[in-house]
Coordinates of C-alpha atoms in Angstrom, one line a residue:
M18 CA -81.8 4.3 60.9
T19 CA -82.6 2.2 57.6
I20 CA -81.0 4.2 54.0
A21 CA -82.7 3.1 51.6
V22 CA -80.5 2.7 47.7
S23 CA -82.6 3.2 44.8
L24 CA -80.8 3.5 42.0
P25 CA -81.8 2.0 38.0
N26 CA -78.1 0.4 37.0
A27 CA -77.9 -2.7 39.2
E28 CA -74.0 -2.4 38.9
K29 CA -74.3 1.0 40.2
L30 CA -76.9 0.2 42.8
A31 CA -74.3 -2.3 44.0
W32 CA -71.7 0.9 44.8
W33 CA -73.7 3.7 45.9
V34 CA -74.9 0.7 48.8
A35 CA -71.8 -0.8 49.2
H36 CA -69.8 2.9 49.6
L37 CA -72.4 4.7 51.9
G38 CA -72.3 1.8 54.3
T39 CA -69.2 2.9 54.7
L40 CA -69.5 6.1 55.1
L41 CA -72.7 6.2 57.4
P42 CA -72.2 3.1 60.0
E43 CA -74.5 4.4 62.0
H44 CA -77.1 3.3 59.0
E45 CA -78.4 0.3 57.7
V46 CA -78.0 1.5 54.0
T47 CA -79.6 -1.0 52.3
P48 CA -81.1 -2.0 48.4
A49 CA -85.7 0.3 48.4
A50 CA -86.3 -3.2 46.9
E51 CA -84.5 -5.4 50.0
I52 CA -86.9 -3.5 52.9
S53 CA -88.5 -5.7 54.5
R54 CA -89.8 -2.6 57.5
P55 CA -90.5 -0.2 55.6
D56 CA -91.0 1.7 58.2
D57 CA -87.6 2.1 59.6
V58 CA -86.1 3.8 56.6
R59 CA -85.1 7.7 57.4
Y60 CA -83.4 8.6 54.3
A61 CA -84.1 7.5 50.7
V62 CA -80.6 8.1 48.2
V63 CA -81.6 7.4 45.0
W64 CA -81.6 8.2 41.2
Q65 CA -85.1 8.2 38.9
P66 CA -87.5 6.2 41.6
P67 CA -90.0 3.9 40.9
T68 CA -93.6 5.2 41.4
G69 CA -94.9 5.6 44.7
L70 CA -91.5 3.9 46.0
L71 CA -91.1 6.8 48.4
A72 CA -94.5 7.4 49.7
S73 CA -94.3 3.7 50.8
F74 CA -92.1 4.8 53.9
P75 CA -94.9 6.7 56.2
N76 CA -91.5 8.0 57.9
L77 CA -89.1 8.8 55.8
K78 CA -87.4 12.1 56.9
A79 CA -85.2 13.5 54.1
T80 CA -84.8 11.8 49.9
I81 CA -81.3 13.0 48.2
S82 CA -81.0 12.7 44.6
I83 CA -78.2 11.7 43.7
G84 CA -77.5 14.4 41.2
A85 CA -78.1 18.0 41.2
G86 CA -81.9 18.0 39.9
I87 CA -84.7 16.9 41.5
D88 CA -87.7 16.3 38.6
H89 CA -87.1 12.4 38.1
I90 CA -88.1 12.8 42.0
A91 CA -91.0 15.6 41.3
A92 CA -92.4 13.5 38.7
D93 CA -93.4 10.9 40.7
P94 CA -97.9 11.9 41.6
D95 CA -97.4 10.4 44.8
Y96 CA -94.6 11.5 46.4
P97 CA -95.2 12.7 50.0
T98 CA -94.5 16.8 48.9
D99 CA -93.8 18.3 53.1
V100 CA -90.8 15.4 52.5
P101 CA -87.9 17.9 51.3
V102 CA -85.6 16.8 49.2
I103 CA -81.4 17.3 49.1
K104 CA -79.9 17.8 46.3
T105 CA -76.3 16.2 45.7
I106 CA -73.5 19.3 45.5
G107 CA -70.2 18.8 45.3
P108 CA -66.9 20.8 44.5
D109 CA -66.0 17.6 41.9
M110 CA -69.9 17.6 40.0
T111 CA -69.3 21.1 39.2
Q112 CA -66.0 20.9 38.2
R113 CA -67.3 18.8 35.5
M114 CA -69.5 20.3 33.8
L115 CA -67.7 23.7 33.9
E116 CA -64.4 21.2 32.4
Y117 CA -67.9 20.5 29.9
V118 CA -68.8 23.5 29.3
A119 CA -65.5 25.5 29.2
L120 CA -64.9 22.3 26.0
H121 CA -67.9 23.2 24.2
V122 CA -67.7 26.4 23.8
L123 CA -63.9 27.0 23.3
S124 CA -64.8 23.9 20.8
L125 CA -68.4 26.0 19.2
H126 CA -66.7 28.9 18.8
R127 CA -63.2 28.1 16.8
Q128 CA -65.8 25.8 15.1
L129 CA -63.1 22.5 15.4
P130 CA -65.7 19.9 13.9
D131 CA -65.0 22.5 10.6
L132 CA -61.2 21.3 10.7
Q133 CA -62.3 18.0 11.2
T134 CA -64.0 17.6 8.8
A135 CA -61.2 19.3 6.7
Q136 CA -58.9 16.7 8.3
K137 CA -60.6 14.1 7.2
T138 CA -60.8 15.0 2.6
G139 CA -56.9 16.9 3.2
K140 CA -58.5 20.3 2.8
W141 CA -55.6 23.3 4.7
L142 CA -58.7 25.2 6.0
Q143 CA -56.9 28.3 7.9
I144 CA -60.2 30.1 10.0
V145 CA -60.4 33.2 11.3
T146 CA -62.7 33.4 14.4
P147 CA -63.4 37.1 16.3
T148 CA -61.5 35.9 19.7
A149 CA -63.4 35.5 23.3
P150 CA -64.5 39.0 23.8
N151 CA -66.5 39.3 21.1
R152 CA -68.5 36.3 20.9
K153 CA -71.7 36.7 22.4
V154 CA -72.9 33.5 25.0
G155 CA -75.1 33.2 27.6
I156 CA -76.1 31.0 29.6
L157 CA -80.1 30.1 30.5
G158 CA -80.0 28.9 34.3
L159 CA -78.2 30.8 36.9
G160 CA -78.4 27.8 39.7
H161 CA -75.6 26.9 41.3
L162 CA -74.0 25.5 38.1
G163 CA -75.5 28.3 35.9
R164 CA -73.3 30.6 38.0
Q165 CA -70.2 28.8 37.9
A166 CA -69.9 28.0 34.6
A167 CA -71.1 31.8 33.5
V168 CA -67.9 32.9 35.5
T169 CA -65.6 29.9 34.3
L170 CA -66.4 31.3 30.4
K171 CA -66.0 35.0 31.5
G172 CA -63.1 33.8 33.2
L173 CA -61.9 32.2 29.2
G174 CA -62.6 36.3 28.6
F175 CA -66.2 35.5 26.8
D176 CA -68.6 38.1 25.7
V177 CA -71.1 35.9 28.8
A178 CA -75.0 36.4 29.2
G179 CA -77.7 34.7 31.8
W180 CA -81.0 33.7 32.2
S181 CA -83.1 33.4 35.4
R182 CA -86.5 33.9 36.8
S183 CA -84.8 36.7 38.8
G184 CA -82.0 38.4 36.6
N185 CA -80.1 38.0 39.0
A186 CA -75.9 37.4 38.1
P187 CA -72.8 36.5 39.5
D188 CA -70.4 39.8 39.4
G189 CA -69.3 41.1 35.8
I190 CA -71.8 38.8 34.0
E191 CA -75.4 40.6 32.5
G192 CA -78.3 39.4 34.0
Y193 CA -81.6 39.0 31.9
D194 CA -85.3 37.9 33.6
A195 CA -88.6 36.3 33.0
S196 CA -88.9 39.6 31.4
Q197 CA -86.4 39.7 29.3
L198 CA -86.4 36.4 27.4
D199 CA -85.9 37.4 24.1
A200 CA -83.2 39.3 25.0
F201 CA -81.4 37.1 25.9
F202 CA -81.7 34.4 23.8
A203 CA -81.4 37.4 20.8
R204 CA -78.1 38.5 21.6
N205 CA -76.6 34.9 21.7
E206 CA -74.1 33.3 19.5
I207 CA -73.9 30.2 21.2
L208 CA -75.9 29.1 24.0
V209 CA -76.2 26.9 26.8
C210 CA -78.6 24.5 28.8
L211 CA -78.6 24.2 32.3
L212 CA -82.5 24.8 33.3
P213 CA -84.0 22.6 36.1
L214 CA -86.4 21.2 34.4
T215 CA -89.9 22.7 35.5
P216 CA -93.4 23.0 34.0
E217 CA -91.4 26.3 32.6
T218 CA -88.9 25.3 31.0
R219 CA -90.4 22.1 29.5
G220 CA -89.7 22.0 25.8
L221 CA -88.9 25.9 25.8
L222 CA -86.1 25.1 23.4
C223 CA -87.9 24.9 20.0
A224 CA -88.8 26.3 16.6
T225 CA -89.7 29.8 18.7
T226 CA -87.0 29.8 20.8
F227 CA -84.1 29.3 17.4
A228 CA -86.9 31.6 15.6
K229 CA -85.3 34.2 17.8
M230 CA -81.8 33.4 18.2
P231 CA -78.8 34.5 15.1
K232 CA -79.0 33.0 12.1
G233 CA -76.2 30.3 12.8
A234 CA -76.3 30.6 16.2
C235 CA -74.4 27.3 18.4
L236 CA -76.6 25.1 21.0
I237 CA -75.4 23.1 23.9
N238 CA -77.7 21.0 26.1
A239 CA -76.3 19.9 29.7
A240 CA -79.5 20.2 31.6
R241 CA -83.1 17.6 30.6
G242 CA -83.6 16.4 27.4
A243 CA -87.5 17.3 27.7
H244 CA -86.0 21.2 27.6
L245 CA -85.5 20.6 24.2
I246 CA -87.8 19.4 21.2
E247 CA -85.7 17.5 19.1
D248 CA -87.9 17.2 15.6
D249 CA -87.6 21.6 16.2
L250 CA -83.9 21.1 16.1
L251 CA -83.1 19.2 13.3
A252 CA -85.8 21.5 11.0
A253 CA -84.3 24.0 12.8
L254 CA -80.5 22.6 11.3
E255 CA -82.1 21.5 8.1
T256 CA -82.2 25.8 7.7
G257 CA -79.5 26.7 9.5
Q258 CA -81.1 29.0 11.6
I259 CA -78.7 26.5 14.5
S260 CA -75.7 26.0 12.9
R261 CA -74.3 23.3 15.7
A262 CA -76.1 21.4 18.3
T263 CA -74.2 19.3 21.2
L264 CA -76.4 17.3 23.6
D265 CA -75.6 16.0 27.2
V266 CA -79.0 14.3 27.3
F267 CA -82.5 13.5 25.5
N268 CA -86.0 13.4 26.2
T269 CA -84.8 8.9 26.0
E270 CA -81.9 8.1 27.1
P271 CA -79.8 6.0 25.4
L272 CA -80.4 7.7 22.7
P273 CA -82.5 5.0 20.7
Q274 CA -80.0 3.6 18.2
D275 CA -82.4 4.9 14.9
H276 CA -82.9 8.5 16.4
P277 CA -81.0 10.9 13.6
F278 CA -78.9 12.8 16.1
W279 CA -76.6 10.2 15.3
T280 CA -75.7 10.3 12.2
H281 CA -76.2 14.4 11.6
P282 CA -73.7 15.9 10.8
N283 CA -74.0 19.0 13.0
V284 CA -75.0 17.0 16.1
L285 CA -72.2 15.9 18.9
I286 CA -73.3 13.3 21.0
T287 CA -72.2 12.7 24.4
P288 CA -74.1 10.3 26.4
H289 CA -75.1 11.8 30.2
I290 CA -71.0 12.4 31.2
A291 CA -71.4 16.2 31.9
S292 CA -71.0 16.3 35.3
L293 CA -71.5 12.7 36.1
I294 CA -71.6 11.3 39.8
D295 CA -70.3 8.8 41.8
P296 CA -70.2 7.4 45.1
V297 CA -66.1 8.1 45.9
S298 CA -66.8 12.2 45.0
G299 CA -71.4 11.7 45.8
G300 CA -70.8 10.0 48.3
E301 CA -69.0 11.9 50.7
V302 CA -71.8 14.7 50.0
I303 CA -74.5 12.7 51.1
A304 CA -72.4 11.2 53.4
A305 CA -72.4 14.8 54.9
N306 CA -75.2 15.9 54.4
I307 CA -77.5 13.5 56.1
R308 CA -74.5 13.6 59.3
T309 CA -76.2 17.3 59.0
L310 CA -79.7 16.5 59.1
D311 CA -78.4 13.7 62.1
A312 CA -78.1 16.8 64.1
G313 CA -81.0 19.1 64.0
G314 CA -79.4 21.0 60.9
T315 CA -80.0 21.7 57.5
P316 CA -77.8 21.4 54.0
E317 CA -77.5 24.2 51.8
A318 CA -78.9 22.3 49.4
L319 CA -82.3 21.1 51.1
T320 CA -85.5 22.0 48.6
H321 CA -88.6 20.9 48.2
V322 CA -91.0 18.9 45.6
S323 CA -92.6 22.5 44.7
R324 CA -90.2 24.7 43.7
G325 CA -89.9 22.3 41.5
Y326 CA -85.5 22.3 42.0

């Protein structure tokens, strides 16, 4: 059986093909563009596959996303919706996201950017901040990564709440459901977006949302660029409604060199690195999921594009 691999970056594609071939010697692992017998393809391991590619494999058993999101697959109008999608979620990817969220929440909480600015001008700036239990932090999206992030921040002492459609939250975390979205926005001084990208969540981080948040609140977006209306954030930063933003994801990636985020004093850019996946750690997870499928089992991270995440 053949496993087709598709990534937009040629160097990373070669790395994934070589490593998966080592982990799954019972399969033929091949770049999707080099497939000569599409009927032989049973699995496709992809990130941002070209439109129509997956529909060209008539015997496709499952598509594996190189990441926790499936929006890049669901965006293909030709995708065969009866074919399940397997998300790649493993301990390394989760750990990286937890480190990212904790790092930037703590940075904003303790006003590290203000201290860095003061250092540049030789100013002795002794900022008194509240302790973590007196800082309200919200996790927007309580999937696997969101739940783990909420627990991590709670462990650091923060007053943490989480939002999901169901409102189901980990023990010790205040949960808000679909009917309580406005109240959720209103409570949080630091908002962390870890939502899946769906038609309902696209553009959710917008002027209307920012107006509901406390004056001077901070934003961290480590989910998808399309959650954010970028011009609305710039306007909210201008008025001080949002005081600072840490952004890992963008509508266009790489972020264009002339984008105002690059030079904005209250925006920190990270180049989509919050939870990078690589063939060494991610390959083990993908190989295990494929072996589960081969044995007739169902991986825990199985979903369908009709669900959206």
